[in-house]
Amino acid sequence: AAINHTHKFRATRTTAQTLTDKAFTRIQFNVESYDPGADYDNVTNFNYTVPVTGYYLITSTVQLLLGGGAGAYNVDPILSIYVGGVETVRAQRYPTYVDFATGGLNHGIISSGLVGLVITAILSLTATNTVDIRAYADNSAGNAASAEASLNDFSMHLLSV
């Protein structure tokens, strides 16, 4: 049987958003693709207010542009799901690259460029919980990272009550 309810939404960004260095920054997904229940705030708080208690599928993709120049990133970028202002689920990019001299895999922290982060979770949420997505970047020289204007989205769908 088909699931027929309004407890879902999807939003994207239309412009780049600068992240605060060394702090979790709420990503401002400002354009709704769909939001039949009008539960996502795409103007002020950039969060979804859970309309009914249940299990929700939460997904987000954010493409970050890491600032170049002096300094390196001390911690690889992080994408997190926040529920009620508290970090609940974390996804972090752990870079792996091939060392062609040895043929082995190396793990290292990147210094600049585009990084795509994806996070997915199924969470048990209570009506009136608020959910948002935040990103974190830490540059030793304070070079800004930004959430780019393309290849990003935030969506939630009620799976069951």
Coordinates of N, CA, C and O in Angstrom, one line a residue:
A1 N 0.8 -1.2 0.0 CA 0.0 0.0 0.0 C 0.9 1.2 0.0 O 2.0 1.3 0.6
A2 N 0.4 2.2 -0.6 CA 1.2 3.5 -0.7 C 1.1 4.3 0.6 O 0.1 4.2 1.3
I3 N 2.2 4.9 0.9 CA 2.2 5.8 2.1 C 1.7 7.2 1.6 O 2.2 7.8 0.7
N4 N 0.7 7.6 2.3 CA 0.0 8.8 1.8 C -0.1 9.8 3.0 O -1.0 9.7 3.8
H5 N 0.9 10.6 3.2 CA 0.9 11.6 4.3 C 1.7 12.8 3.9 O 2.4 12.8 2.9
T6 N 1.6 13.8 4.7 CA 2.3 15.1 4.4 C 3.5 15.3 5.3 O 4.1 16.4 5.3
H7 N 4.0 14.3 6.0 CA 5.1 14.4 6.9 C 6.4 14.1 6.2 O 7.1 13.1 6.4
K8 N 6.8 15.1 5.3 CA 8.0 15.0 4.5 C 8.4 16.4 4.0 O 7.5 17.3 3.9
F9 N 9.7 16.5 3.6 CA 10.1 17.8 3.0 C 11.4 17.5 2.3 O 12.1 16.6 2.6
R10 N 11.8 18.4 1.4 CA 13.1 18.5 0.8 C 13.4 20.0 0.6 O 12.6 20.7 0.1
A11 N 14.7 20.4 0.9 CA 15.1 21.7 0.7 C 16.6 21.7 0.2 O 17.3 20.8 0.5
T12 N 16.9 22.8 -0.6 CA 18.3 23.0 -1.1 C 18.7 24.4 -0.8 O 18.0 25.2 -0.3
R13 N 20.0 24.7 -1.2 CA 20.6 26.0 -1.1 C 20.7 26.6 -2.5 O 21.0 25.8 -3.5
T14 N 20.6 27.9 -2.7 CA 20.7 28.5 -4.0 C 22.0 29.4 -4.1 O 22.4 29.8 -5.1
T15 N 22.6 29.7 -2.9 CA 23.9 30.5 -2.9 C 24.9 29.9 -1.9 O 24.5 29.1 -1.1
A16 N 26.1 30.2 -2.1 CA 27.1 29.7 -1.2 C 26.9 30.3 0.2 O 26.4 31.5 0.4
Q17 N 27.3 29.6 1.3 CA 27.2 30.1 2.7 C 28.5 29.8 3.4 O 29.0 28.7 3.4
T18 N 29.1 30.9 3.9 CA 30.4 30.8 4.6 C 30.2 30.2 5.9 O 29.2 30.5 6.7
L19 N 31.0 29.2 6.3 CA 31.0 28.6 7.6 C 31.8 29.4 8.6 O 32.9 29.9 8.2
T20 N 31.4 29.4 9.8 CA 32.3 30.0 10.9 C 33.4 29.0 11.2 O 33.1 27.8 11.4
D21 N 34.6 29.4 11.2 CA 35.8 28.5 11.4 C 35.7 28.0 12.8 O 35.5 28.7 13.8
K22 N 36.0 26.7 13.0 CA 36.1 26.0 14.3 C 34.8 26.0 15.0 O 34.7 26.1 16.3
A23 N 33.7 26.0 14.3 CA 32.3 26.0 15.0 C 31.3 25.3 14.0 O 31.5 25.3 12.8
F24 N 30.4 24.6 14.6 CA 29.3 24.0 13.8 C 28.4 25.1 13.4 O 27.9 25.9 14.1
T25 N 28.2 25.2 12.0 CA 27.4 26.2 11.4 C 26.1 25.5 10.8 O 26.2 24.6 10.1
R26 N 25.0 26.1 11.2 CA 23.7 25.5 10.6 C 23.6 25.9 9.1 O 23.8 27.0 8.8
I27 N 23.4 24.9 8.3 CA 23.3 25.1 6.9 C 21.9 25.6 6.6 O 20.9 25.0 7.0
Q28 N 21.9 26.7 5.8 CA 20.6 27.4 5.6 C 20.1 26.9 4.2 O 20.3 27.6 3.2
F29 N 19.4 25.8 4.3 CA 18.7 25.3 3.1 C 17.5 26.2 2.8 O 16.5 26.1 3.6
N30 N 17.6 27.0 1.8 CA 16.6 28.1 1.7 C 15.5 28.0 0.7 O 14.6 28.8 0.5
V31 N 15.5 26.9 -0.1 CA 14.5 26.7 -1.2 C 13.9 25.3 -1.0 O 14.6 24.3 -1.0
E32 N 12.6 25.3 -0.8 CA 11.9 24.0 -0.6 C 11.5 23.4 -2.0 O 11.0 24.1 -2.9
S33 N 11.8 22.1 -2.1 CA 11.4 21.4 -3.3 C 10.0 20.9 -3.1 O 9.2 20.9 -4.0
Y34 N 9.7 20.4 -1.9 CA 8.4 20.1 -1.4 C 8.3 20.1 0.1 O 9.3 19.9 0.8
D35 N 7.2 20.4 0.6 CA 6.9 20.5 2.0 C 5.4 20.6 2.2 O 4.9 21.6 2.6
P36 N 4.7 19.5 1.9 CA 3.2 19.6 2.0 C 2.6 19.9 3.3 O 1.5 20.5 3.4
G37 N 3.4 19.6 4.4 CA 2.8 19.9 5.7 C 3.3 21.3 6.3 O 2.9 21.7 7.4
A38 N 4.1 22.0 5.5 CA 4.6 23.3 5.9 C 5.4 23.2 7.2 O 5.2 24.1 8.1
D39 N 6.2 22.2 7.4 CA 6.9 22.0 8.7 C 8.3 22.4 8.6 O 9.0 22.4 9.7
Y40 N 8.9 22.7 7.4 CA 10.3 23.2 7.3 C 10.3 24.7 7.3 O 9.6 25.3 6.5
D41 N 11.2 25.3 8.1 CA 11.3 26.8 8.1 C 12.5 27.1 7.2 O 13.7 26.9 7.6
N42 N 12.3 27.6 6.0 CA 13.4 27.9 5.1 C 13.7 29.4 5.1 O 14.4 29.8 4.2
V43 N 13.3 30.1 6.1 CA 13.5 31.6 6.1 C 14.3 32.0 7.4 O 15.3 32.7 7.3
T44 N 13.9 31.5 8.5 CA 14.5 32.0 9.8 C 15.4 31.0 10.5 O 16.6 31.2 10.7
N45 N 14.9 29.8 10.8 CA 15.6 28.9 11.7 C 16.2 27.7 10.9 O 17.0 26.9 11.4
F46 N 15.7 27.5 9.6 CA 16.3 26.5 8.7 C 16.2 25.1 9.4 O 17.2 24.4 9.4
N47 N 15.1 24.8 10.0 CA 14.9 23.5 10.7 C 13.5 22.9 10.3 O 12.6 23.6 9.9
Y48 N 13.4 21.6 10.6 CA 12.2 20.9 10.4 C 11.6 20.6 11.8 O 12.3 20.1 12.7
T49 N 10.3 21.0 12.0 CA 9.6 20.7 13.2 C 8.8 19.5 13.0 O 7.9 19.4 12.1
V50 N 9.1 18.4 13.8 CA 8.5 17.1 13.6 C 7.0 17.3 13.9 O 6.7 17.7 15.0
P51 N 6.1 16.9 13.0 CA 4.7 17.1 13.2 C 4.1 16.0 14.0 O 3.1 16.2 14.8
V52 N 4.6 14.7 13.9 CA 4.0 13.6 14.6 C 5.1 12.7 15.1 O 6.2 12.5 14.4
T53 N 5.0 12.1 16.2 CA 6.0 11.2 16.8 C 6.1 9.9 15.8 O 5.1 9.4 15.4
G54 N 7.4 9.5 15.6 CA 7.6 8.4 14.7 C 9.0 8.2 14.3 O 9.9 8.9 14.8
Y55 N 9.3 7.3 13.4 CA 10.6 7.1 12.9 C 10.7 7.8 11.5 O 9.9 7.6 10.6
Y56 N 11.8 8.6 11.4 CA 12.0 9.4 10.3 C 13.3 9.1 9.6 O 14.4 8.9 10.3
L57 N 13.3 9.1 8.3 CA 14.5 9.0 7.5 C 15.0 10.4 7.2 O 14.3 11.2 6.7
I58 N 16.3 10.6 7.6 CA 16.9 12.0 7.5 C 18.1 11.8 6.6 O 18.9 11.0 6.8
T59 N 18.2 12.6 5.5 CA 19.3 12.6 4.6 C 19.8 14.0 4.3 O 18.9 14.9 4.3
S60 N 21.1 14.2 4.1 CA 21.6 15.5 3.7 C 22.9 15.3 3.0 O 23.7 14.4 3.3
T61 N 23.1 16.1 2.0 CA 24.3 16.1 1.2 C 24.7 17.6 1.2 O 23.9 18.5 0.9
V62 N 26.0 17.8 1.5 CA 26.5 19.2 1.5 C 27.9 19.2 0.8 O 28.7 18.4 1.1
Q63 N 28.1 20.0 -0.2 CA 29.4 20.2 -0.9 C 30.0 21.4 -0.3 O 29.5 22.5 -0.3
L64 N 31.2 21.1 0.4 CA 32.0 22.2 1.0 C 33.1 22.6 0.1 O 33.8 21.7 -0.5
L65 N 33.4 23.9 0.0 CA 34.6 24.4 -0.6 C 35.5 24.8 0.5 O 35.2 25.8 1.2
L66 N 36.6 24.1 0.7 CA 37.6 24.4 1.7 C 38.5 25.5 1.2 O 39.1 25.4 0.2
G67 N 38.7 26.6 2.0 CA 39.5 27.7 1.7 C 41.0 27.2 1.5 O 41.5 26.5 2.3
G68 N 41.6 27.7 0.5 CA 43.0 27.4 0.2 C 43.9 28.4 1.0 O 43.5 29.1 1.9
G69 N 45.1 28.6 0.5 CA 46.0 29.5 1.1 C 46.7 28.9 2.3 O 46.9 27.7 2.4
A70 N 47.2 29.8 3.2 CA 48.0 29.3 4.3 C 47.1 28.4 5.2 O 45.9 28.6 5.3
G71 N 47.8 27.5 5.9 CA 47.2 26.7 6.9 C 46.6 25.4 6.3 O 46.4 25.3 5.1
A72 N 46.4 24.5 7.1 CA 45.8 23.2 6.7 C 44.6 23.0 7.6 O 44.4 23.6 8.7
Y73 N 43.7 22.1 7.2 CA 42.6 21.7 8.0 C 43.0 20.8 9.1 O 43.6 19.7 8.8
N74 N 42.8 21.2 10.4 CA 43.3 20.4 11.5 C 42.4 19.1 11.7 O 42.8 18.1 12.2
V75 N 41.1 19.3 11.3 CA 40.1 18.2 11.5 C 39.4 18.1 10.1 O 39.0 19.2 9.6
D76 N 39.2 17.0 9.6 CA 38.4 16.9 8.4 C 37.0 17.4 8.6 O 36.5 17.3 9.7
P77 N 36.4 17.9 7.5 CA 35.0 18.4 7.7 C 34.0 17.4 8.3 O 34.1 16.2 8.0
I78 N 33.1 18.0 9.0 CA 32.1 17.2 9.7 C 30.7 17.7 9.2 O 30.5 18.9 9.1
L79 N 29.8 16.7 9.0 CA 28.4 17.1 8.8 C 27.6 16.3 9.8 O 27.8 15.2 10.1
S80 N 26.7 17.1 10.5 CA 26.0 16.5 11.7 C 24.5 16.8 11.6 O 24.1 17.8 11.1
I81 N 23.7 15.9 12.1 CA 22.3 16.1 12.3 C 22.1 16.5 13.8 O 22.6 15.9 14.7
Y82 N 21.4 17.6 14.0 CA 21.1 18.2 15.3 C 19.6 18.0 15.5 O 18.8 18.3 14.7
V83 N 19.3 17.5 16.7 CA 17.9 17.4 17.2 C 17.7 18.2 18.4 O 18.4 18.0 19.4
G84 N 16.8 19.2 18.4 CA 16.6 20.1 19.5 C 17.9 20.8 19.9 O 18.1 21.1 21.1
G85 N 18.8 21.2 18.9 CA 20.0 21.9 19.2 C 21.1 21.0 19.7 O 22.2 21.6 20.1
V86 N 21.0 19.7 19.7 CA 22.0 18.8 20.2 C 22.5 17.9 19.1 O 21.7 17.3 18.4
E87 N 23.8 17.8 18.9 CA 24.3 16.9 17.9 C 23.9 15.5 18.2 O 24.2 15.0 19.3
T88 N 23.3 14.8 17.2 CA 22.8 13.5 17.4 C 23.5 12.4 16.5 O 23.7 11.3 17.0
V89 N 23.8 12.8 15.3 CA 24.5 11.9 14.4 C 25.6 12.7 13.7 O 25.3 13.8 13.3
R90 N 26.8 12.1 13.5 CA 27.9 12.7 12.9 C 28.4 11.9 11.7 O 28.6 10.7 11.8
A91 N 28.8 12.6 10.6 CA 29.5 12.0 9.5 C 30.7 12.9 9.3 O 30.7 14.1 9.2
Q92 N 31.9 12.2 9.2 CA 33.1 12.9 9.0 C 33.9 12.3 7.8 O 33.9 11.1 7.6
R93 N 34.5 13.2 7.0 CA 35.3 12.7 5.9 C 36.7 12.3 6.4 O 37.4 13.2 6.9
Y94 N 37.0 11.1 6.2 CA 38.4 10.6 6.5 C 39.0 10.3 5.2 O 38.7 9.3 4.6
P95 N 39.9 11.2 4.8 CA 40.5 11.1 3.4 C 41.5 9.9 3.3 O 42.3 9.7 4.2
T96 N 41.3 9.2 2.3 CA 42.3 8.1 2.0 C 42.8 8.3 0.6 O 42.0 8.6 -0.3
Y97 N 44.1 8.2 0.4 CA 44.6 8.3 -1.0 C 45.7 7.3 -1.2 O 46.3 6.8 -0.2
V98 N 45.9 7.0 -2.4 CA 46.9 6.0 -2.8 C 48.3 6.7 -2.9 O 48.5 7.7 -3.5
D99 N 49.3 6.1 -2.2 CA 50.7 6.6 -2.3 C 51.3 5.8 -3.4 O 51.6 4.6 -3.3
F100 N 51.5 6.4 -4.5 CA 52.0 5.7 -5.7 C 53.4 5.2 -5.5 O 53.8 4.3 -6.2
A101 N 54.2 5.8 -4.7 CA 55.5 5.4 -4.4 C 55.6 4.0 -3.7 O 56.4 3.1 -4.0
T102 N 54.6 3.8 -2.8 CA 54.6 2.5 -2.0 C 53.5 1.6 -2.4 O 53.5 0.4 -2.1
G103 N 52.5 2.2 -3.1 CA 51.3 1.4 -3.5 C 50.3 1.2 -2.3 O 49.3 0.6 -2.5
G104 N 50.6 1.8 -1.2 CA 49.8 1.7 0.0 C 48.8 2.8 0.1 O 48.8 3.8 -0.7
L105 N 47.8 2.6 1.0 CA 46.8 3.7 1.3 C 47.4 4.6 2.4 O 47.9 4.1 3.4
N106 N 47.2 5.8 2.2 CA 47.6 6.8 3.2 C 46.3 7.5 3.7 O 45.4 7.7 2.9
H107 N 46.3 8.0 4.9 CA 45.2 8.7 5.5 C 45.8 10.1 5.9 O 46.8 10.1 6.6
G108 N 45.1 11.1 5.4 CA 45.6 12.4 5.7 C 44.5 13.5 5.7 O 43.5 13.2 5.2
I109 N 44.8 14.6 6.3 CA 43.8 15.7 6.3 C 44.1 16.6 5.1 O 45.2 16.9 4.8
I110 N 43.0 16.9 4.5 CA 43.1 17.7 3.2 C 43.4 19.2 3.5 O 43.1 19.7 4.7
S111 N 43.8 19.9 2.6 CA 44.2 21.3 2.8 C 43.2 22.3 2.1 O 43.0 23.4 2.5
S112 N 42.7 21.9 0.9 CA 41.8 22.8 0.2 C 41.0 22.0 -0.9 O 41.4 20.8 -1.1
G113 N 40.0 22.6 -1.4 CA 39.2 22.0 -2.5 C 37.8 21.6 -2.1 O 37.3 21.9 -1.0
L114 N 37.1 21.0 -3.0 CA 35.8 20.6 -2.8 C 35.7 19.2 -2.1 O 36.4 18.3 -2.5
V115 N 34.8 19.2 -1.2 CA 34.5 17.9 -0.4 C 33.0 17.7 -0.3 O 32.3 18.6 0.1
G116 N 32.6 16.5 -0.7 CA 31.2 16.2 -0.6 C 30.9 15.4 0.7 O 31.6 14.4 0.9
L117 N 30.0 15.8 1.5 CA 29.7 15.1 2.7 C 28.2 14.6 2.6 O 27.4 15.4 2.2
V118 N 28.0 13.4 3.1 CA 26.6 12.8 3.0 C 26.4 12.2 4.4 O 27.2 11.6 5.0
I119 N 25.1 12.4 4.9 CA 24.7 11.8 6.2 C 23.3 11.3 6.0 O 22.5 11.9 5.4
T120 N 23.1 10.1 6.6 CA 21.8 9.5 6.5 C 21.5 8.8 7.9 O 22.4 8.1 8.4
A121 N 20.3 8.9 8.4 CA 20.0 8.2 9.6 C 18.5 8.0 9.7 O 17.7 8.7 9.0
I122 N 18.1 7.0 10.4 CA 16.7 6.8 10.8 C 16.6 7.0 12.3 O 17.3 6.3 13.0
L123 N 15.8 8.0 12.7 CA 15.8 8.4 14.1 C 14.3 8.3 14.6 O 13.4 8.6 13.9
S124 N 14.2 7.9 15.8 CA 12.9 8.0 16.5 C 12.8 9.4 17.1 O 13.6 9.8 17.9
L125 N 11.8 10.1 16.6 CA 11.6 11.5 17.0 C 10.2 11.8 17.6 O 9.3 11.1 17.2
T126 N 10.2 12.8 18.4 CA 8.9 13.1 19.1 C 8.4 14.4 18.5 O 9.1 15.3 18.1
A127 N 7.0 14.4 18.4 CA 6.4 15.6 17.9 C 6.9 16.9 18.6 O 7.2 16.9 19.8
T128 N 7.2 17.9 17.8 CA 7.7 19.2 18.2 C 9.2 19.2 18.2 O 9.8 20.3 18.4
N129 N 9.9 18.1 18.1 CA 11.4 18.1 18.0 C 11.7 18.9 16.8 O 11.0 18.9 15.8
T130 N 12.9 19.6 16.8 CA 13.4 20.4 15.6 C 14.6 19.7 15.2 O 15.4 19.2 16.0
V131 N 14.8 19.6 13.9 CA 15.9 19.0 13.3 C 16.6 19.9 12.3 O 15.9 20.5 11.5
D132 N 17.9 20.0 12.4 CA 18.7 20.8 11.4 C 20.0 20.1 11.1 O 20.4 19.2 11.7
I133 N 20.7 20.6 10.0 CA 22.0 20.1 9.6 C 23.0 21.2 9.8 O 22.8 22.3 9.5
R134 N 24.2 20.7 10.4 CA 25.3 21.7 10.6 C 26.6 21.1 10.1 O 26.8 19.9 10.1
A135 N 27.5 22.0 9.7 CA 28.8 21.6 9.1 C 29.9 22.2 10.0 O 29.7 23.3 10.5
Y136 N 31.0 21.6 10.0 CA 32.2 22.0 10.8 C 33.4 21.9 10.0 O 33.7 20.9 9.3
A137 N 34.3 23.0 10.0 CA 35.6 23.0 9.4 C 36.5 23.7 10.3 O 36.2 24.7 10.9
D138 N 37.8 23.3 10.4 CA 38.8 23.8 11.4 C 40.1 24.1 10.6 O 40.8 23.1 10.2
N139 N 40.3 25.3 10.2 CA 41.6 25.7 9.5 C 42.6 26.3 10.4 O 42.2 27.3 11.1
S140 N 43.8 25.9 10.4 CA 44.8 26.5 11.3 C 45.1 27.9 11.0 O 45.5 28.7 11.9
A141 N 44.8 28.4 9.8 CA 45.0 29.8 9.5 C 43.7 30.6 9.4 O 43.7 31.8 9.1
G142 N 42.6 30.0 9.8 CA 41.3 30.6 9.8 C 40.7 30.9 8.4 O 39.9 31.7 8.2
N143 N 41.2 30.2 7.4 CA 40.7 30.3 6.0 C 39.3 29.7 6.0 O 39.0 28.7 6.5
A144 N 38.4 30.5 5.4 CA 36.9 30.1 5.4 C 36.6 28.9 4.5 O 37.2 28.8 3.5
A145 N 35.7 28.1 5.0 CA 35.1 27.1 4.2 C 33.7 27.6 3.9 O 33.1 28.4 4.6
S146 N 33.1 27.1 2.8 CA 31.7 27.5 2.5 C 30.9 26.3 2.0 O 31.5 25.4 1.4
A147 N 29.6 26.3 2.3 CA 28.7 25.4 1.7 C 28.3 25.9 0.4 O 27.8 27.0 0.3
E148 N 28.6 25.2 -0.7 CA 28.4 25.6 -2.0 C 26.9 25.7 -2.4 O 26.1 25.2 -1.7
A149 N 26.7 26.4 -3.5 CA 25.3 26.6 -4.0 C 24.7 25.4 -4.8 O 23.6 25.5 -5.2
S150 N 25.5 24.4 -5.0 CA 25.0 23.3 -5.8 C 25.3 22.0 -5.0 O 26.1 21.9 -4.1
L151 N 24.6 20.9 -5.5 CA 24.8 19.6 -4.9 C 24.7 19.5 -3.4 O 25.5 18.9 -2.7
N152 N 23.6 20.1 -2.9 CA 23.3 20.0 -1.5 C 21.8 19.9 -1.3 O 21.0 20.5 -2.1
D153 N 21.4 19.2 -0.3 CA 20.0 19.1 0.0 C 19.8 18.5 1.4 O 20.8 18.0 2.1
F154 N 18.6 18.7 2.0 CA 18.2 18.2 3.3 C 16.8 17.7 3.1 O 15.9 18.4 2.6
S155 N 16.6 16.4 3.5 CA 15.2 15.9 3.4 C 14.9 15.0 4.6 O 15.8 14.4 5.2
M156 N 13.6 14.9 4.9 CA 13.1 14.1 5.9 C 11.8 13.5 5.5 O 11.0 14.2 4.8
H157 N 11.6 12.2 5.8 CA 10.3 11.5 5.5 C 9.9 10.6 6.7 O 10.8 9.9 7.2
L158 N 8.7 10.7 7.1 CA 8.2 9.8 8.1 C 8.1 8.4 7.5 O 7.5 8.2 6.5
L159 N 8.7 7.4 8.2 CA 8.6 6.0 7.8 C 7.5 5.3 8.5 O 6.8 4.5 7.8
S160 N 7.4 5.5 9.8 CA 6.3 4.8 10.5 C 6.1 5.5 11.9 O 7.0 6.2 12.3
V161 N 5.0 5.2 12.4 CA 4.6 5.8 13.8 C 4.7 4.8 14.8 O 4.8 3.6 14.6

